[in-house]
GROMACS .gro file of N, CA and C in nm:
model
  342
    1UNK      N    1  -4.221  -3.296  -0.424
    1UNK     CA    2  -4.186  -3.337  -0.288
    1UNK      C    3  -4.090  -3.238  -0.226
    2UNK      N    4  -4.103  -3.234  -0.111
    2UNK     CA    5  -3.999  -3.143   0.010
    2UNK      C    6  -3.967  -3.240   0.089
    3UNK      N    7  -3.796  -3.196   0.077
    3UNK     CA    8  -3.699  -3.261   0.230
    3UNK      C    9  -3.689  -3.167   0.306
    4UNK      N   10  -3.659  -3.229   0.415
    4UNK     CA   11  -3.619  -3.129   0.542
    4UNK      C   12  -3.519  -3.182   0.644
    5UNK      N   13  -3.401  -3.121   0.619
    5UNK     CA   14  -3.290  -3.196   0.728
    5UNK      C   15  -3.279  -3.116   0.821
    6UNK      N   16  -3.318  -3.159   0.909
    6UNK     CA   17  -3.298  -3.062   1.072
    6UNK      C   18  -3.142  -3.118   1.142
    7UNK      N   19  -3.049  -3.007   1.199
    7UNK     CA   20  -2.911  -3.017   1.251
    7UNK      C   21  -2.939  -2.946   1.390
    8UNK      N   22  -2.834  -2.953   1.497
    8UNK     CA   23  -2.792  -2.841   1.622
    8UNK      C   24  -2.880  -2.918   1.712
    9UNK      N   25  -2.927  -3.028   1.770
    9UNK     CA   26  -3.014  -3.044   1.871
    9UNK      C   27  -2.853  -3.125   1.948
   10UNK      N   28  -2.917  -3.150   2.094
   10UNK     CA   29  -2.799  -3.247   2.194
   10UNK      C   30  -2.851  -3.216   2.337
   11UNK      N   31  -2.760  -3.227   2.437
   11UNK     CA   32  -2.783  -3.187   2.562
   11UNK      C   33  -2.746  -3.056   2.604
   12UNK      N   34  -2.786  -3.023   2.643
   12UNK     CA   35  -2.756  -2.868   2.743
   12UNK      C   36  -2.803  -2.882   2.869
   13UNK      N   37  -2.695  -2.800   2.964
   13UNK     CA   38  -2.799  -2.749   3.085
   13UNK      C   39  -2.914  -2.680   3.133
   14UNK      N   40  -2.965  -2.668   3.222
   14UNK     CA   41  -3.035  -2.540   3.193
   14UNK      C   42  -3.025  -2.368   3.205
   15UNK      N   43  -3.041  -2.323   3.175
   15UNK     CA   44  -2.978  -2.171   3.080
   15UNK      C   45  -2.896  -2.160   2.998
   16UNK      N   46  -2.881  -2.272   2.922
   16UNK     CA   47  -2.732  -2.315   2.834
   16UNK      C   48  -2.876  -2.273   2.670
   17UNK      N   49  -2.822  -2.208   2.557
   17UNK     CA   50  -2.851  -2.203   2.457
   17UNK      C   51  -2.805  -2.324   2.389
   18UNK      N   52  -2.917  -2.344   2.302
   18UNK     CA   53  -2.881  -2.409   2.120
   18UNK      C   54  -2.931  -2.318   1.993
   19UNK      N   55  -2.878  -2.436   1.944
   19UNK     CA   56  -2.927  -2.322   1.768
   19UNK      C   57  -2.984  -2.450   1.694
   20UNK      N   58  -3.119  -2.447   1.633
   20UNK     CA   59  -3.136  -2.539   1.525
   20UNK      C   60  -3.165  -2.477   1.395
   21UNK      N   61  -3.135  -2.563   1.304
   21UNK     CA   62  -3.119  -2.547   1.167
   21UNK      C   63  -3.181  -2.642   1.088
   22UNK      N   64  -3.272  -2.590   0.993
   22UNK     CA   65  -3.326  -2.629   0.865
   22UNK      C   66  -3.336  -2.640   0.773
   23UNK      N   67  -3.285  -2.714   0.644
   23UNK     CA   68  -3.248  -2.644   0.559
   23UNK      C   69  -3.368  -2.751   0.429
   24UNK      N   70  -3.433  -2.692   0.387
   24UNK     CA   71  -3.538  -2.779   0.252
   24UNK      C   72  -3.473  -2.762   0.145
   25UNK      N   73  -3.542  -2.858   0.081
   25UNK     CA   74  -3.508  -2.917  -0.056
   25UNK      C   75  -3.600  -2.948  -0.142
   26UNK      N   76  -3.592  -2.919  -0.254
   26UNK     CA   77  -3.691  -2.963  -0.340
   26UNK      C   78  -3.826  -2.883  -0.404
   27UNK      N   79  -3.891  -2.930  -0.427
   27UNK     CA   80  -3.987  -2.851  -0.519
   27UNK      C   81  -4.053  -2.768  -0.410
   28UNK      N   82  -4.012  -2.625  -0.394
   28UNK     CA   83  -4.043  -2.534  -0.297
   28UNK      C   84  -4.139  -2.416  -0.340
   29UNK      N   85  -4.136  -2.408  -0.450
   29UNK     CA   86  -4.226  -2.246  -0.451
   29UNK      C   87  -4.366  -2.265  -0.384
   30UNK      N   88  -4.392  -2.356  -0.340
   30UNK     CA   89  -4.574  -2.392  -0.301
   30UNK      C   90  -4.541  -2.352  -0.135
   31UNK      N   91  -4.440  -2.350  -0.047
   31UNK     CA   92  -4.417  -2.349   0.028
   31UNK      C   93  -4.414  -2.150   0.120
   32UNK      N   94  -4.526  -2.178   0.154
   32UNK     CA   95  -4.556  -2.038   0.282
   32UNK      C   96  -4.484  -2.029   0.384
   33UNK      N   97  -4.496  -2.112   0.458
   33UNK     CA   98  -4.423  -2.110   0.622
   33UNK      C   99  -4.377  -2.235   0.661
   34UNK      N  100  -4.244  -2.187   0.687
   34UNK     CA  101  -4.210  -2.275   0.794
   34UNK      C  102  -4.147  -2.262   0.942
   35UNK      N  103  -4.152  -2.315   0.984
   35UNK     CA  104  -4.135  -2.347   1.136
   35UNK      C  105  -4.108  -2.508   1.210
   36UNK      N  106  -4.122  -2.470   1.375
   36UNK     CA  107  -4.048  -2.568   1.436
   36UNK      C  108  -4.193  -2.642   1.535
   37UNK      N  109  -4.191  -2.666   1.566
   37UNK     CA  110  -4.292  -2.785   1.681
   37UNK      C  111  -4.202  -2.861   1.754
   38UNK      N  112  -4.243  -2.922   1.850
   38UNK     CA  113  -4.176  -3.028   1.948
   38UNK      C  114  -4.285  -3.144   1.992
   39UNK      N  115  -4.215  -3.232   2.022
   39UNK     CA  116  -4.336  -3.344   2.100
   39UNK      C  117  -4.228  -3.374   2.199
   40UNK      N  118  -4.257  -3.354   2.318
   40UNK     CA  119  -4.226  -3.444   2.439
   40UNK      C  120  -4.277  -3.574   2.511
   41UNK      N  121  -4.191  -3.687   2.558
   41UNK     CA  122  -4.235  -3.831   2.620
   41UNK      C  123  -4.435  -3.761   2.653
   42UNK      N  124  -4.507  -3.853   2.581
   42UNK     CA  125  -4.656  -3.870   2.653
   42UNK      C  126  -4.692  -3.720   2.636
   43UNK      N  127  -4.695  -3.649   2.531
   43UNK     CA  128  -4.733  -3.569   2.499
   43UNK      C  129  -4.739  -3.548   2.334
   44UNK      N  130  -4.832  -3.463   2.324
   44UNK     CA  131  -4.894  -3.393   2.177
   44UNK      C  132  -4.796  -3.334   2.125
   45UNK      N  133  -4.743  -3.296   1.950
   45UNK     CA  134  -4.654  -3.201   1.901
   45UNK      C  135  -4.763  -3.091   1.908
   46UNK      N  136  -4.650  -2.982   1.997
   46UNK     CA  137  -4.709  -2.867   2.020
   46UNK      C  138  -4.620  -2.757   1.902
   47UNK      N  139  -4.668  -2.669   1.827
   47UNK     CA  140  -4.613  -2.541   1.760
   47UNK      C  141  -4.533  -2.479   1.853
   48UNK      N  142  -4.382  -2.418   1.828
   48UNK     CA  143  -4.263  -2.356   1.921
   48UNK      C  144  -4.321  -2.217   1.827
   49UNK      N  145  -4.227  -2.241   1.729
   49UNK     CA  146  -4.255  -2.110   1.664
   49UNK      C  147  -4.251  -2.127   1.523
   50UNK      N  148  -4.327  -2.041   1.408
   50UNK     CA  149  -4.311  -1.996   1.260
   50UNK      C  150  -4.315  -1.902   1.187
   51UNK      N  151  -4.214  -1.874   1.108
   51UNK     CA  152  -4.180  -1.750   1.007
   51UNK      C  153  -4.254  -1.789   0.873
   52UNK      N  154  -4.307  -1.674   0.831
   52UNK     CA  155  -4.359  -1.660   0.688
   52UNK      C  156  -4.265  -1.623   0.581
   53UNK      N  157  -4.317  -1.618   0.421
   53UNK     CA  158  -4.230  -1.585   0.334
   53UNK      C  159  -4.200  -1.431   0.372
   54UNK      N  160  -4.260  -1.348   0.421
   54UNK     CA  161  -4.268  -1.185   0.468
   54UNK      C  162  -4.196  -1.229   0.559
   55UNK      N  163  -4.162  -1.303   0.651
   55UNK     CA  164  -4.060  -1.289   0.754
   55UNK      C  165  -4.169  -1.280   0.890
   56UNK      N  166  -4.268  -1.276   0.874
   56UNK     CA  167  -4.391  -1.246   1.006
   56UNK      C  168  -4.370  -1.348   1.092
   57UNK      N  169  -4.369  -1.357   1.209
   57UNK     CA  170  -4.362  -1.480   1.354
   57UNK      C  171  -4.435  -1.459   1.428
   58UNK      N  172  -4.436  -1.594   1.477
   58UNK     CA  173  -4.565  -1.649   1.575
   58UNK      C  174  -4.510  -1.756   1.645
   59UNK      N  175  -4.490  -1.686   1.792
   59UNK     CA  176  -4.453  -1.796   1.884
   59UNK      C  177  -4.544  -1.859   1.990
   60UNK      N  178  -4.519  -1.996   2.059
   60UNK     CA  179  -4.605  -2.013   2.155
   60UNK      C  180  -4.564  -1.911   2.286
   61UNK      N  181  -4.643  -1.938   2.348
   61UNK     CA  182  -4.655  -1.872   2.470
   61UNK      C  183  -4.521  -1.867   2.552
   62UNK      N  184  -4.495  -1.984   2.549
   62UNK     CA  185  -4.410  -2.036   2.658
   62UNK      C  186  -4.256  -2.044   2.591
   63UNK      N  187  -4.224  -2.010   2.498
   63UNK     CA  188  -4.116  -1.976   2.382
   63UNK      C  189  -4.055  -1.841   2.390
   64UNK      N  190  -4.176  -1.738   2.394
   64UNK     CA  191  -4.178  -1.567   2.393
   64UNK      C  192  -4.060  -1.548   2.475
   65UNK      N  193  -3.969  -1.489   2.404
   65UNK     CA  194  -3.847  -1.367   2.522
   65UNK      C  195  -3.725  -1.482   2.475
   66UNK      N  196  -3.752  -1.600   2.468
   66UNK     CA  197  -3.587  -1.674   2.468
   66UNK      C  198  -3.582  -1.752   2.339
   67UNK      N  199  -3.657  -1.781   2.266
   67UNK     CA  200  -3.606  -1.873   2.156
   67UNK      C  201  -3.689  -1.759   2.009
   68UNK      N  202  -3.549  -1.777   1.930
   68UNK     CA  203  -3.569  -1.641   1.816
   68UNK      C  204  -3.559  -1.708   1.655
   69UNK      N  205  -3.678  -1.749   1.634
   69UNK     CA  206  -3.715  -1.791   1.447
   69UNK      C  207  -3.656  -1.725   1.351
   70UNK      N  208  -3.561  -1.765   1.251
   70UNK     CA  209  -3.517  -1.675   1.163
   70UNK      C  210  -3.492  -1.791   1.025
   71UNK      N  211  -3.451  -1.672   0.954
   71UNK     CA  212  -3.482  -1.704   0.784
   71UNK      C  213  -3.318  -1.717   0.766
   72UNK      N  214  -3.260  -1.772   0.782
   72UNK     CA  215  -3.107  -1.782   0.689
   72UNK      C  216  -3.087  -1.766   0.550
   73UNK      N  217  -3.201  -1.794   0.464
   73UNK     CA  218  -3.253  -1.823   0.318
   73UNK      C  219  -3.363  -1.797   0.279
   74UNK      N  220  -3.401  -1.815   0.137
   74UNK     CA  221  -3.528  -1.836   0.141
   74UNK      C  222  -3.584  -1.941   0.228
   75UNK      N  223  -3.507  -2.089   0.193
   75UNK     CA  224  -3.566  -2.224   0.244
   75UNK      C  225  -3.475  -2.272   0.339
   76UNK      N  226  -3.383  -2.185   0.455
   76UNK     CA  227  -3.332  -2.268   0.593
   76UNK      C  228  -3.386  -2.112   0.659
   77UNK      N  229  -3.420  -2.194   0.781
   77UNK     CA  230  -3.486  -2.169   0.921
   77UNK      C  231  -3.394  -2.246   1.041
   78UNK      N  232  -3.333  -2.116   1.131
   78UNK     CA  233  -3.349  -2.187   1.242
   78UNK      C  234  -3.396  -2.097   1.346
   79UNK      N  235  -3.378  -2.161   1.463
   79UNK     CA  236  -3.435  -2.189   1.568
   79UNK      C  237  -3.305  -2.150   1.684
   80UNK      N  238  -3.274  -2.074   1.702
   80UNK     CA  239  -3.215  -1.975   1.859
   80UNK      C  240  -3.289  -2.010   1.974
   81UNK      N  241  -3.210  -2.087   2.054
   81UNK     CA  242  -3.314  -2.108   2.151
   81UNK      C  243  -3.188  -2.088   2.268
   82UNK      N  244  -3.254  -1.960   2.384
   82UNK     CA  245  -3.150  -1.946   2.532
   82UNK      C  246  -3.249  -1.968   2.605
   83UNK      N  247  -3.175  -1.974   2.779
   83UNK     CA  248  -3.216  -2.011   2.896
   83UNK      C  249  -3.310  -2.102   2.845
   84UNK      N  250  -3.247  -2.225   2.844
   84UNK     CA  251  -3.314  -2.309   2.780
   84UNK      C  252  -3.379  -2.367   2.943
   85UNK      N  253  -3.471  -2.436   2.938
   85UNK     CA  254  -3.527  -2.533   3.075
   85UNK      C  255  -3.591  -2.644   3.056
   86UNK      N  256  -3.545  -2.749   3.142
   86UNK     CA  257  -3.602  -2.889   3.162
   86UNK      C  258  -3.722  -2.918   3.080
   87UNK      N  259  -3.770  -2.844   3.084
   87UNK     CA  260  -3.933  -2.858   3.020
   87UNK      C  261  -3.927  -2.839   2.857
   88UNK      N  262  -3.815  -2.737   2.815
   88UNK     CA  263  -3.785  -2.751   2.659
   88UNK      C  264  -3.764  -2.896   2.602
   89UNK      N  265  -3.743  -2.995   2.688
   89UNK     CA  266  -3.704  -3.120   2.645
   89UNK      C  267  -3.822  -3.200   2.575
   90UNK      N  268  -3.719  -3.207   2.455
   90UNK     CA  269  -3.854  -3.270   2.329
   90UNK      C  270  -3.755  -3.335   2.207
   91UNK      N  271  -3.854  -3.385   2.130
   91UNK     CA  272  -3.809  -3.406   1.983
   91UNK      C  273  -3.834  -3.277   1.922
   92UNK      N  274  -3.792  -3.193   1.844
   92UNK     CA  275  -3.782  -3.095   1.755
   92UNK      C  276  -3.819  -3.094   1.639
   93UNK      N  277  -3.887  -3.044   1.538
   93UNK     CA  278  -3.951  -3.086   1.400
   93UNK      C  279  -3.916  -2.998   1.318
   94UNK      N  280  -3.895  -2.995   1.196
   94UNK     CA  281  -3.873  -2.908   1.131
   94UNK      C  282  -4.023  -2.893   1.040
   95UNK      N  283  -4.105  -2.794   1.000
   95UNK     CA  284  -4.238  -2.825   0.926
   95UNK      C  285  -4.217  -2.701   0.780
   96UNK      N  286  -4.273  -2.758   0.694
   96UNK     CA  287  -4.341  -2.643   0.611
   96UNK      C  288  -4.427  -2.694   0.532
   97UNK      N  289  -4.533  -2.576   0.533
   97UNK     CA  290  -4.641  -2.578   0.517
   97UNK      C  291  -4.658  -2.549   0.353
   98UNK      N  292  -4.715  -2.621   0.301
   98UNK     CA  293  -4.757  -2.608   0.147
   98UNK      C  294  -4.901  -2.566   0.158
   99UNK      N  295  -4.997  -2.523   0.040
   99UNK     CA  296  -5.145  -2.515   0.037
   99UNK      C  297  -5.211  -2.648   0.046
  100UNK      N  298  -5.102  -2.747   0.015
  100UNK     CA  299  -5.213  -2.875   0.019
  100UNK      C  300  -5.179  -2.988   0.131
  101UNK      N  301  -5.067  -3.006   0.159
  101UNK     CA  302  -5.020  -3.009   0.303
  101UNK      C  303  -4.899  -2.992   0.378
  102UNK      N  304  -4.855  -3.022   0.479
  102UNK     CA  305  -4.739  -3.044   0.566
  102UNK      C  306  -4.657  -3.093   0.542
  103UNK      N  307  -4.516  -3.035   0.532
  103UNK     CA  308  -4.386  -3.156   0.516
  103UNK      C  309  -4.330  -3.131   0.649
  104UNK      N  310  -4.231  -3.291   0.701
  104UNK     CA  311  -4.201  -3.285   0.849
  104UNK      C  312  -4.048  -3.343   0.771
  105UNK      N  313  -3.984  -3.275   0.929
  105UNK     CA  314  -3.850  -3.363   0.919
  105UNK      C  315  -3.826  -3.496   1.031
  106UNK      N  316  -3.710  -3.539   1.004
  106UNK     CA  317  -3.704  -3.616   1.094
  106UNK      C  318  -3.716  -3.632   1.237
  107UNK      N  319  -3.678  -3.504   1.320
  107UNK     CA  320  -3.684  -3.462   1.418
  107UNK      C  321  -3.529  -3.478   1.473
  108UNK      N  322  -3.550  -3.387   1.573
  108UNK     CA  323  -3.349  -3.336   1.634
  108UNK      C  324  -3.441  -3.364   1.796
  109UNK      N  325  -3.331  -3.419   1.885
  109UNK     CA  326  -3.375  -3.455   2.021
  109UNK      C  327  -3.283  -3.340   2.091
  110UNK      N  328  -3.409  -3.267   2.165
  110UNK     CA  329  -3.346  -3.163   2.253
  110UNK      C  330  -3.364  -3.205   2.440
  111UNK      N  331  -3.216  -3.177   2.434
  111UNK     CA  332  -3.251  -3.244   2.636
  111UNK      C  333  -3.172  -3.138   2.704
  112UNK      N  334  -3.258  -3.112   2.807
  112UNK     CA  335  -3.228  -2.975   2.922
  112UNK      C  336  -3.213  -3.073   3.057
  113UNK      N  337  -3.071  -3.094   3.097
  113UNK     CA  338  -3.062  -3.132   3.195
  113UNK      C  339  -2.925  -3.073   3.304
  114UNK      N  340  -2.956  -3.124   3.388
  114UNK     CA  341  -2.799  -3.090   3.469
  114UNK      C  342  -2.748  -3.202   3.546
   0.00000   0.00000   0.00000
């Protein structure tokens, strides 16, 4: 089994930065990538961004230029996120990916308001 405690989510304005943090636990060597997703009110969890064991990233579209995936560890990841905007507003996930499936965290609530 894999834990995943996700930290750093709250309110901000907009262009105000956060930082999230990931940190796993547990029986890890099966574990390739991890990364972040979001689900917002009446919407799908969409993929933000994910780092490989090589360190390789893959962001969404709408992520590119302001929010920066990184490896603290082997097994914590976070999540740099500036000029943050209204629309960043979501639940936050922490994921990693095993060969046989998905581990999630609890989720961190991110809100862009003024």
């Amino acid at each position: 089994q894999v834990q995943l405690v996700e930290s750093g989510g709250g309110l901000v304005q907009p262009g105000g930065s956060l930082r999230l943090s990931c940190a796993a636990s547990g029986i890890l060597f099966s574990i390739n990538v991890m990364g972040w997703y979001r689900q917002a009110p009446g919407k799908e969890r969409e993929l933000v961004a994910t780092i490989t064991r090589g360190a390789v990233t893959n962001y969404a579209d709408s992520v590119k230029g302001r929010f920066t995936i990184s490896r603290d560890s082997r097994y914590m990841v976070s999540l740099q996120m500036n000029s943050l905007k209204p629309e960043d507003t979501a639940v936050y996930y922490c994921n990693a990916e095993a060969p046989d499936r998905d581990y999630w965290g609890q989720g961190t609530q991110v809100t862009v308001s003024s």
